[in-house]
Coordinates of C-alpha atoms in Angstrom, one line a residue:
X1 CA 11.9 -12.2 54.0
X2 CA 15.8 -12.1 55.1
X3 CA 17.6 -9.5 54.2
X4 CA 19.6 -11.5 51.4
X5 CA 16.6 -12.7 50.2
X6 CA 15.3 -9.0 49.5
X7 CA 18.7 -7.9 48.0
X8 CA 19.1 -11.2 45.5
X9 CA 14.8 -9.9 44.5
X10 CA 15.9 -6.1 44.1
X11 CA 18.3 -7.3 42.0
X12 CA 16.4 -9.5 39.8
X13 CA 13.9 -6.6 39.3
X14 CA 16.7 -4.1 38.8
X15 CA 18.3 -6.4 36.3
X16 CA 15.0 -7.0 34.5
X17 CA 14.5 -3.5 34.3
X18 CA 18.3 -2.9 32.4
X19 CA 17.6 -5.8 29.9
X20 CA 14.2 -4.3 28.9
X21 CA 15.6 -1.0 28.8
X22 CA 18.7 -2.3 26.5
X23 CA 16.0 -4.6 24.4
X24 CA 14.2 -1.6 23.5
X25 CA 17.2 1.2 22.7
X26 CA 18.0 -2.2 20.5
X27 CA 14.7 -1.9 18.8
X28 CA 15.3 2.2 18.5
X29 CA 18.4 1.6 16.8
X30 CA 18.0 -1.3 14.5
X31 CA 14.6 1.3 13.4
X32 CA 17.0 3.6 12.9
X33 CA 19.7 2.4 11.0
X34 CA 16.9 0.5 8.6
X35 CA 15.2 4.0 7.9
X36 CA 15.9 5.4 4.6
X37 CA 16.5 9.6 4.6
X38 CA 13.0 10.7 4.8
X39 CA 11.8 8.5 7.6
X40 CA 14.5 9.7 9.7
X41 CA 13.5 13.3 9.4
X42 CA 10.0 12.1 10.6
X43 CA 11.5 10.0 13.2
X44 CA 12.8 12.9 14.8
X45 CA 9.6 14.9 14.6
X46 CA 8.2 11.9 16.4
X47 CA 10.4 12.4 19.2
X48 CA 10.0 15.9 19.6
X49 CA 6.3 15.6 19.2
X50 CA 6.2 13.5 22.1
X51 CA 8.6 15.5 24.2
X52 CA 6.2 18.7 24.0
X53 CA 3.1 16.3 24.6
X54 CA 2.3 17.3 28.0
X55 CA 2.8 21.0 27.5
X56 CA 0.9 20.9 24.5
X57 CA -2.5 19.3 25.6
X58 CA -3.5 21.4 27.8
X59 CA -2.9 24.5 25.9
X60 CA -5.2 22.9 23.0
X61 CA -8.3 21.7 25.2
X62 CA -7.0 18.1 24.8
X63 CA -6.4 17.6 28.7
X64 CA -8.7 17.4 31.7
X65 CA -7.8 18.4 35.5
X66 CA -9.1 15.2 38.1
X67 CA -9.9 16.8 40.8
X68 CA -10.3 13.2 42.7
X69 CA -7.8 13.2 45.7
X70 CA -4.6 10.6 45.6
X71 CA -4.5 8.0 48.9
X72 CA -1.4 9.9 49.9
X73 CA -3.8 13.3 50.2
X74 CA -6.7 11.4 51.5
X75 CA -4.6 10.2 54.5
X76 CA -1.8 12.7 54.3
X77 CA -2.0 16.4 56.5
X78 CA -4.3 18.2 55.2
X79 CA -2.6 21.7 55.5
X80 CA -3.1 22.7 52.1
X81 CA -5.6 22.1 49.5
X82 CA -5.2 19.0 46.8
X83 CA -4.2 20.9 43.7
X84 CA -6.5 19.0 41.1
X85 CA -3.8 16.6 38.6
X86 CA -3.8 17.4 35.1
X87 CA -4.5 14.1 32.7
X88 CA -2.7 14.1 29.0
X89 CA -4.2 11.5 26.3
X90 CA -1.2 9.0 25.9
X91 CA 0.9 9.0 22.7
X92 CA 1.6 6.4 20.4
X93 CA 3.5 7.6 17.3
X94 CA 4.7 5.8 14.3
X95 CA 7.0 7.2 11.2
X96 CA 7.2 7.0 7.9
X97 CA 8.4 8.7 4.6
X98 CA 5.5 11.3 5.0
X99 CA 5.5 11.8 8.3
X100 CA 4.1 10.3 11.8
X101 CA 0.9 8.8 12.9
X102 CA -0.3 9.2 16.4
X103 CA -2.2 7.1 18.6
X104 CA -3.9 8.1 21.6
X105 CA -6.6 7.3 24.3
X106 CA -9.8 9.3 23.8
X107 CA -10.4 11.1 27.9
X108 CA -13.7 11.6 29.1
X109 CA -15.1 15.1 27.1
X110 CA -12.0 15.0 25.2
X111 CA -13.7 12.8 22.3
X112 CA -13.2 13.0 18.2
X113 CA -14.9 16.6 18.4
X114 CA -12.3 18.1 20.3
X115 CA -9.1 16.6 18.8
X116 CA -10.6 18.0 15.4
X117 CA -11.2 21.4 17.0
X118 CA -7.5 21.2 17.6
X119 CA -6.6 19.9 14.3
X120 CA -5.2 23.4 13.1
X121 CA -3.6 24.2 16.5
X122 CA -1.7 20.7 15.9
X123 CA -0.8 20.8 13.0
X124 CA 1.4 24.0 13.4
X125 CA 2.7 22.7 16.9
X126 CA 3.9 19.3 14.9
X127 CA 5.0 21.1 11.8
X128 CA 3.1 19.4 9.2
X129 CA 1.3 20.2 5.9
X130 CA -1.5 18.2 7.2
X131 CA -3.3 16.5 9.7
X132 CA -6.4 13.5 9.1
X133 CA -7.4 12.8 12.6
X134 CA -10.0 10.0 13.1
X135 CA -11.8 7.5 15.6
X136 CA -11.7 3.6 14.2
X137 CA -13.0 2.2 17.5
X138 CA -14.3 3.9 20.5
X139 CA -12.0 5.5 23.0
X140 CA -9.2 5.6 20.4
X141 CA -8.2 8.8 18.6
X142 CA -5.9 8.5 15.1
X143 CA -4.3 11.7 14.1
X144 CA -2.4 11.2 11.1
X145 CA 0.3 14.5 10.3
X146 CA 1.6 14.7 6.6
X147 CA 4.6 16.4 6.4
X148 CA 4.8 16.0 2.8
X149 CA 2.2 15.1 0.6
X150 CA 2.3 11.8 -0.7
X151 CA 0.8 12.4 -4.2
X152 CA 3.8 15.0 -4.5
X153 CA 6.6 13.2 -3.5
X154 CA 8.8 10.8 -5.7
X155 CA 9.7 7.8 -3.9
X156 CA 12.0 5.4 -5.2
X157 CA 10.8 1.9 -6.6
X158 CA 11.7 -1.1 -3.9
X159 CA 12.8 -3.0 -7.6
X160 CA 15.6 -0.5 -7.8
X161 CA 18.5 -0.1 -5.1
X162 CA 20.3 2.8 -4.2
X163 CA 22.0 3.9 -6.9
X164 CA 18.7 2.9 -9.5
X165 CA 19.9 -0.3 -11.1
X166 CA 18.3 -3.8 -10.6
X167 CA 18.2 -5.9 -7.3
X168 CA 15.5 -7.9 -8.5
X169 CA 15.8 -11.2 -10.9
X170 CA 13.8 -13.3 -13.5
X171 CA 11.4 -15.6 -11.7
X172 CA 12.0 -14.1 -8.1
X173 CA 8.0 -13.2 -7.8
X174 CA 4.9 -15.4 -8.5
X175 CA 1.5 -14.3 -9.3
X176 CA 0.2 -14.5 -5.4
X177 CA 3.1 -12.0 -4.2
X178 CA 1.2 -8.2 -3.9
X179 CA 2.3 -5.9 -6.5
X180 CA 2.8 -2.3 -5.2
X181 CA 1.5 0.4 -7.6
X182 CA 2.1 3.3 -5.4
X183 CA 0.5 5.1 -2.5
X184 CA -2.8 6.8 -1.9
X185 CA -3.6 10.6 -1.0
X186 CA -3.3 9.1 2.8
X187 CA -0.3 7.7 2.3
X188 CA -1.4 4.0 2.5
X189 CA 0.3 1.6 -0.4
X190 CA -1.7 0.5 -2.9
X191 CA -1.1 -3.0 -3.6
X192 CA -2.8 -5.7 -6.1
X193 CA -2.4 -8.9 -6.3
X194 CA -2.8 -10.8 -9.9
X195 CA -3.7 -13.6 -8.6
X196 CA -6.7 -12.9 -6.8
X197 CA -8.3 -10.0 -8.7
X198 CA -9.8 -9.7 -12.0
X199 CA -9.8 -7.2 -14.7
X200 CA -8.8 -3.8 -14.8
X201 CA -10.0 -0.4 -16.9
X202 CA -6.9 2.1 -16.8
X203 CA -8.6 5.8 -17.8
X204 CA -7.3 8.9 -17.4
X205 CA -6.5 12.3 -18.7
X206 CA -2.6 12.8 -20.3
X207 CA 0.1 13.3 -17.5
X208 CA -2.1 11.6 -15.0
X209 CA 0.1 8.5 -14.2
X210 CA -1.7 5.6 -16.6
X211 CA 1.4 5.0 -18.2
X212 CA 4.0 5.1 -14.9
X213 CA 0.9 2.7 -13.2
X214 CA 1.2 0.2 -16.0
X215 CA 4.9 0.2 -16.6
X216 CA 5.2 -0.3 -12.7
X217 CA 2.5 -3.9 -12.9
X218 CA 4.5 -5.0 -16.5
X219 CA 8.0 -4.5 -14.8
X220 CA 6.5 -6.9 -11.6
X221 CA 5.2 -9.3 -13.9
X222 CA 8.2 -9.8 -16.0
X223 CA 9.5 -11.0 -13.2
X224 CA 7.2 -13.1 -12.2
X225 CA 8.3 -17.3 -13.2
X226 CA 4.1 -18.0 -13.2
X227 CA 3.1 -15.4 -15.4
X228 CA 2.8 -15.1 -19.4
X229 CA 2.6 -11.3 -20.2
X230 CA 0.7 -10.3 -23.5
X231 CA 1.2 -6.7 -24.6
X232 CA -0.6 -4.7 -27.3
X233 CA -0.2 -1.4 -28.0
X234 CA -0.2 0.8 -31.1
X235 CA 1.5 3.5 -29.6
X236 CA 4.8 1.1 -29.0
X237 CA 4.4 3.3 -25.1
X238 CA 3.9 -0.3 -23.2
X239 CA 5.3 -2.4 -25.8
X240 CA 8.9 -0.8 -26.0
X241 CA 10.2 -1.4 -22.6
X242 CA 9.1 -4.9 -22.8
X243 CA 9.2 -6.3 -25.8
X244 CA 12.0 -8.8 -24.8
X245 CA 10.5 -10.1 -21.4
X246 CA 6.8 -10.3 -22.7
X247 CA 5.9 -13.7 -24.0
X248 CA 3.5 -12.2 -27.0
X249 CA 3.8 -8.2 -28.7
X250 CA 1.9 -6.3 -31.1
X251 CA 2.5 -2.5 -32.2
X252 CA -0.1 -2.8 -35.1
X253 CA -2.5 0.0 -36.1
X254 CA -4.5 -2.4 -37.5
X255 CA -6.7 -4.8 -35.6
X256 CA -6.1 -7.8 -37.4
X257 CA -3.0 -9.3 -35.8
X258 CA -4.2 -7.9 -32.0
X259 CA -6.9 -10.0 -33.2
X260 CA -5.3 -12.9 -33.8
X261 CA -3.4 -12.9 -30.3
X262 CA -6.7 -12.4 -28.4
X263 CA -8.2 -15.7 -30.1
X264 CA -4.9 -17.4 -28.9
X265 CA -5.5 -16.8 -25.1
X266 CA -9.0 -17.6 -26.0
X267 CA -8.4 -20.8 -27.1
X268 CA -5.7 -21.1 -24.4
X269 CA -9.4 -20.5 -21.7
X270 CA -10.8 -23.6 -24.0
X271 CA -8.1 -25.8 -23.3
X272 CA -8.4 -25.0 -19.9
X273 CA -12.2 -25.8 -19.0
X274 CA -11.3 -29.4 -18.6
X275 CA -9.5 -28.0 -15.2
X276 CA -13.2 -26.8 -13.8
X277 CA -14.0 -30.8 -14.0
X278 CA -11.2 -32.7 -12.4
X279 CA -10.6 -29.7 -9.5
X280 CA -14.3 -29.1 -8.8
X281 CA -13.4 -25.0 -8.9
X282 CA -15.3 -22.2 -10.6
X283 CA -12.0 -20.1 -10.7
X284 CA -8.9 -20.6 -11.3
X285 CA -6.2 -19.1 -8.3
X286 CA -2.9 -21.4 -8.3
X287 CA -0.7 -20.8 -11.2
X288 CA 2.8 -22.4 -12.1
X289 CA 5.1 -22.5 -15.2
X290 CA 3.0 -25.2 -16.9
X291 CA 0.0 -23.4 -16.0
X292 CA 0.7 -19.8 -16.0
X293 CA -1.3 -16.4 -15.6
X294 CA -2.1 -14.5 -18.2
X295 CA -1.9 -11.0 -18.2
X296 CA -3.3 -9.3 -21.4
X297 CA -2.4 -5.3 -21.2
X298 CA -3.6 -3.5 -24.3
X299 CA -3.1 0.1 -24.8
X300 CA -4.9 2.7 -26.9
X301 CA -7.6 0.3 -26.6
X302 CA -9.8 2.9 -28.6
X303 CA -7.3 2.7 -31.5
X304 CA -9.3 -0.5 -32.4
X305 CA -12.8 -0.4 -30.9
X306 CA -13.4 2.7 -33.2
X307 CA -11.1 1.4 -36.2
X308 CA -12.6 2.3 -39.7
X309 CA -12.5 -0.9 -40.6
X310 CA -15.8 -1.5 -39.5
X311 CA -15.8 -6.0 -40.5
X312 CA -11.9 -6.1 -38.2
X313 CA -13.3 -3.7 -35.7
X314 CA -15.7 -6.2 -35.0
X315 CA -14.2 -9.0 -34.6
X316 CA -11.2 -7.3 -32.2
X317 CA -14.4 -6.2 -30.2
X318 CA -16.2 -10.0 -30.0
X319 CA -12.7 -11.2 -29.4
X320 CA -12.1 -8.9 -26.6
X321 CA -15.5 -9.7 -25.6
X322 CA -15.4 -13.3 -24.7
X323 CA -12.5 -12.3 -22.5
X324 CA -13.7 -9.9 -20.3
X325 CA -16.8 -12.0 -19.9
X326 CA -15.1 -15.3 -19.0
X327 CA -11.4 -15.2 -19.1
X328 CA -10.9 -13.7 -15.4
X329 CA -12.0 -17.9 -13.9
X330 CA -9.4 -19.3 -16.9
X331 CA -6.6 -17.4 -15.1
X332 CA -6.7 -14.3 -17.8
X333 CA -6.0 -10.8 -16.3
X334 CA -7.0 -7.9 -19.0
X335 CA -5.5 -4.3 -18.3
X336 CA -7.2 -2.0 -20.9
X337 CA -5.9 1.7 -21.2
X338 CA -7.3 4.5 -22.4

């Protein structure tokens, strides 16, 4: 190779190198600037987690000294002794609103076991509350570091911009889109999607987040253009917020006219069985305007299954029935509370 030959390579390599290097302080950035407040903080415990890695390790048994010699000391002057090398698991981190997940390679003796020997030892080094650490396939260690709990915290809804009003409109969602209801202990979104699931029992004790969960599925569905929503509720808890967006309403004590609306959508099932025949489905999954969803929320469901009127408490309960038992293939989603 000539010596232009070499320079015009050296540069090409060198040049590579810069572009990568640019590509990915792009990537950094863009991250960055897209972050809202509290994925920043944990963006920065990311990087200083990673900076103290290699000094770390060792101190917490997560490091192992290779004592196998380099070529360069196999062939070098042997004068003084190879000083054994000291291997760190490599990092992978990613951040979010409650705080970073690392990703690392499991080293020989340095297994699940040990990492959740040093799961105490970590979590003070990293600052968190926290710390899950897990193996999902072998040779790979998941140590997940909460900084804040995600059960505690109060994270805004992405329906809502900055300042809390609106950014979303009528008809911008359809039944198939995933409807987030919140996040988990682990801080993993919890997601449903109308389309493809089925009925849903809401229980819970007061103040335990029945009514914020249901408020949070009605306010996605209003805005969905494929979906009829059908609210009852004697309490007027569900029915108040959206008694303008929901195609059907009831506040009544009594069971009779909640009645009434359930043998509507059951007639509406009827009408649709002729559908099974001519698209050779047992379940109904693609919805549109014509043919929308129907989502049935009733709350205070015990307000009419234990009514004292023993002859409309009966027929509320054979109405609601027939539903649950066959509505979820005619495209009927119920949502009962209690």
């Amino acid at each position: 190779m000539t010596g232009n030959s070499f320079g015009l390579a050296l540069l090409a390599v060198v040049g590579l190198g810069g572009l990568g290097l640019l590509a990915w302080s792009g990537y950094c950035f863009t991250r960055w600037c897209r972050a809202d407040a509290e994925t920043r903080v944990s963006l920065r415990q990311a990087r200083r987690l990673r900076w103290g890695w290699k000094r770390l390790a060792p101190m917490l048994g997560l490091a192992i000294k290779d004592a196998t010699p380099t070529v360069l000391q196999q062939y070098g002057p042997q004068e003084q002794p190879a000083k054994p090398r000291v291997l760190v698991p490599r990092l992978h981190t990613r951040a979010d609103a409650f705080g970073v997940t690392v990703t690392a390679d499991a080293l020989p003796q340095v297994g699940l076991s040990a990492w959740q020997d040093a799961g105490e030892g970590l979590c003070d080094a990293w600052g968190m509350r926290r710390i899950r650490i897990s193996q999902p396939k072998p040779g790979v260690i998941v140590a997940r570091g909460f900084r804040r709990e995600p059960l505690e915290a109060v994270i805004r809804s992405p329906l809502l911009g900055p300042d809390g009003s609106p950014v979303c409109r009528p008809g911008q969602f359809v039944s198939t889109d995933d409807v987030l209801l919140g996040w988990d202990e682990d801080g993993t979104p919890v997601v449903l999607n109308l389309a493809y699931s089925a009925h849903a029992l809401v229980a819970g004790l007061t103040r335990s987040g029945k009514s914020i969960t249901v408020n949070t599925l009605l306010a996605y569905a209003s805005l969905m253009g494929d979906v009829r929503l059908i609210v009852i509720d004697p309490n007027l808890g569900a029915v108040a917020p959206w008694w303008r967006t929901a195609y059907k309403v009831s506040d009544a004590i009594h069971p009779d006219e909640p009645t009434e609306i359930l043998r509507w959508v059951r007639e509406e099932m009827q009408r649709r069985e002729r559908l099974f025949w001519s698209g050779r489905t047992d379940r109904i999954t693609e919805f549109s305007p014509e043919l929308p969803l129907l989502l049935v929320v009733i709350d205070e469901v015990a307000n009419y299954t234990r009514h004292p009127d023993r002859k409309a408490r009966e027929r509320f309960e054979a109405e609601l029935l027939a539903i649950a038992s066959q509505g979820a293939k005619f495209g009927v989603r119920l949502w009962l509370l209690t």
